Amino acid sequence: MSDCIFCKIASGEISCNKVYEDKDIFAFDDINPKGPVHVLFIPKKHYATLNDIPSQDLPIISKIFGVAQKIAKEKGVDQTGYRTLINTNRNSGQVVFHVHWHLIGGKPLGPMA
Ligand code: 5GP
Ligand code: ZN
């Protein structure tokens, strides 16, 4: 999508600290990290929210979690613990409307708000 900041990050038009890339998935450090480790995972294909991933494309979700497992290990938070979450629409506080998974760790995160 031409006007989407995360599409532009995945295409290299906007710079980022890239953590992982394959043909379907892109991962990069969050610009405003909520912990020592804060990585965002996106499908390269644009879906605005989790609601917008059609059933035939749902395997991308398990693929993203497989990559998240690998990155959590690489970042050294797989045993200490981390949080993965997806914000969807207004009440969650979703700000960027290209579906993305947060992986946050490296310190105790406390209870969910
Ligand atoms: P949301 O609230 O939509 O789930 O989270 C959006 C996340 O994207 C926020 O944590 C925010 O810091 C991050 N973010 C927004 N713009 C940029 C950007 O241009 N580059 C990077 N690396 N992260 C961004
Ligand atoms: Zn996009």
Short mmCIF file of C-alpha atoms and ligand atoms in Angstrom, two decimals:
data_model
loop_
_atom_site.label_atom_id
_atom_site.label_comp_id
_atom_site.label_asym_id
_atom_site.label_seq_id
_atom_site.Cartn_x
_atom_site.Cartn_y
_atom_site.Cartn_z
CA MET A 1 0.00 0.00 0.00
CA SER A 2 1.55 3.27 -1.15
CA ASP A 3 0.77 5.31 1.95
CA CYS A 4 1.68 2.77 4.63
CA ILE A 5 4.73 3.39 6.79
CA PHE A 6 5.35 -0.33 7.43
CA CYS A 7 5.08 -1.17 3.72
CA LYS A 8 7.72 1.51 3.18
CA ILE A 9 9.93 0.00 5.90
CA ALA A 10 9.60 -3.49 4.38
CA SER A 11 10.48 -2.16 0.92
CA GLY A 12 13.48 -0.21 2.23
CA GLU A 13 12.01 3.18 1.38
CA ILE A 14 12.11 4.11 5.08
CA SER A 15 15.13 3.00 7.08
CA CYS A 16 14.96 0.79 10.14
CA ASN A 17 17.09 -1.56 12.17
CA LYS A 18 16.25 -4.80 10.37
CA VAL A 19 16.20 -7.94 12.49
CA TYR A 20 14.92 -10.54 10.01
CA GLU A 21 13.63 -10.84 6.46
CA ASP A 22 12.37 -13.61 4.21
CA LYS A 23 10.04 -13.58 1.22
CA ASP A 24 6.91 -13.20 3.37
CA ILE A 25 8.01 -11.61 6.66
CA PHE A 26 9.97 -8.60 7.81
CA ALA A 27 11.05 -7.80 11.39
CA PHE A 28 12.65 -4.68 12.79
CA ASP A 29 13.32 -2.87 16.05
CA ASP A 30 10.54 -0.63 17.32
CA ILE A 31 11.53 3.05 17.11
CA ASN A 32 10.11 3.68 20.60
CA PRO A 33 10.98 0.48 22.50
CA LYS A 34 9.00 -0.51 25.57
CA GLY A 35 11.84 -2.73 26.79
CA PRO A 36 15.48 -3.60 26.04
CA VAL A 37 14.11 -5.86 23.30
CA HIS A 38 11.17 -4.63 21.22
CA VAL A 39 10.86 -6.14 17.77
CA LEU A 40 7.96 -5.71 15.35
CA PHE A 41 7.05 -8.54 12.93
CA ILE A 42 5.01 -7.83 9.84
CA PRO A 43 3.81 -9.78 6.83
CA LYS A 44 5.19 -8.07 3.73
CA LYS A 45 1.72 -8.22 2.29
CA HIS A 46 -0.42 -5.37 3.57
CA TYR A 47 -3.34 -6.17 5.87
CA ALA A 48 -4.62 -3.25 7.94
CA THR A 49 -5.53 -5.31 11.01
CA LEU A 50 -5.73 -8.90 12.21
CA ASN A 51 -9.39 -8.79 11.14
CA ASP A 52 -8.34 -8.31 7.54
CA ILE A 53 -6.24 -11.47 7.07
CA PRO A 54 -8.41 -13.80 4.98
CA SER A 55 -8.62 -17.44 6.02
CA GLN A 56 -6.47 -18.63 3.13
CA ASP A 57 -3.66 -16.34 4.31
CA LEU A 58 -3.81 -17.34 7.99
CA PRO A 59 -0.76 -19.63 7.73
CA ILE A 60 1.29 -16.40 7.75
CA ILE A 61 0.43 -16.13 11.45
CA SER A 62 2.06 -19.40 12.39
CA LYS A 63 5.01 -18.50 10.19
CA ILE A 64 5.42 -15.21 12.06
CA PHE A 65 5.32 -17.00 15.41
CA GLY A 66 7.99 -19.39 14.15
CA VAL A 67 10.20 -16.42 13.30
CA ALA A 68 9.39 -14.83 16.67
CA GLN A 69 10.61 -18.01 18.44
CA LYS A 70 13.90 -17.76 16.58
CA ILE A 71 14.36 -14.02 17.22
CA ALA A 72 13.48 -14.37 20.92
CA LYS A 73 16.27 -16.93 21.19
CA GLU A 74 18.72 -14.79 19.23
CA LYS A 75 17.94 -11.78 21.43
CA GLY A 76 18.42 -13.92 24.55
CA VAL A 77 14.92 -13.47 25.98
CA ASP A 78 13.47 -16.91 25.26
CA GLN A 79 14.16 -18.15 28.81
CA THR A 80 13.83 -14.90 30.76
CA GLY A 81 10.50 -14.23 29.07
CA TYR A 82 8.83 -11.90 26.66
CA ARG A 83 5.42 -10.72 25.55
CA THR A 84 3.96 -10.96 22.05
CA LEU A 85 0.89 -8.96 21.20
CA ILE A 86 -1.15 -7.54 18.39
CA ASN A 87 -3.20 -4.39 18.77
CA THR A 88 -6.39 -4.29 16.74
CA ASN A 89 -8.39 -1.13 16.14
CA ARG A 90 -9.26 1.77 18.39
CA ASN A 91 -9.68 0.31 21.87
CA SER A 92 -6.34 -1.48 21.70
CA GLY A 93 -4.49 1.69 20.76
CA GLN A 94 -3.44 0.45 17.32
CA VAL A 95 -1.58 3.30 15.68
CA VAL A 96 -0.10 1.78 12.54
CA PHE A 97 -2.66 0.09 10.31
CA HIS A 98 -0.44 -2.63 8.85
CA VAL A 99 -0.87 -5.67 11.06
CA HIS A 100 2.17 -6.21 13.29
CA TRP A 101 3.25 -8.39 16.19
CA HIS A 102 5.16 -6.82 19.07
CA LEU A 103 7.81 -8.91 20.84
CA ILE A 104 8.88 -7.16 24.03
CA GLY A 105 11.32 -8.44 26.63
CA GLY A 106 14.60 -7.98 28.42
CA LYS A 107 13.04 -6.77 31.69
CA PRO A 108 10.06 -7.70 33.90
CA LEU A 109 7.02 -6.32 32.09
CA GLY A 110 4.48 -6.45 34.88
CA PRO A 111 0.84 -7.36 34.45
CA MET A 112 -1.10 -6.45 31.33
CA ALA A 113 -2.86 -3.13 31.75
P1 5GP B 1 0.65 -0.13 17.55
O1 5GP B 1 0.25 0.81 18.65
O2 5GP B 1 0.06 0.26 16.21
O3 5GP B 1 0.42 -1.57 17.90
O4 5GP B 1 2.21 0.00 17.47
C1 5GP B 1 2.90 0.72 16.50
C2 5GP B 1 4.37 0.64 16.87
O5 5GP B 1 5.11 1.07 15.75
C3 5GP B 1 4.75 1.55 18.05
O6 5GP B 1 5.34 0.75 19.06
C4 5GP B 1 5.72 2.54 17.42
O7 5GP B 1 6.79 2.88 18.31
C5 5GP B 1 6.22 1.82 16.19
N1 5GP B 1 6.57 2.68 15.08
C6 5GP B 1 5.80 3.70 14.57
N2 5GP B 1 6.44 4.28 13.54
C7 5GP B 1 7.62 3.63 13.40
C8 5GP B 1 8.71 3.79 12.49
O8 5GP B 1 8.74 4.65 11.61
N3 5GP B 1 9.76 2.94 12.64
C9 5GP B 1 9.78 1.97 13.61
N4 5GP B 1 10.87 1.20 13.66
N5 5GP B 1 8.76 1.79 14.46
C10 5GP B 1 7.71 2.62 14.37
ZN ZN B 2 1.36 -1.67 4.79
#
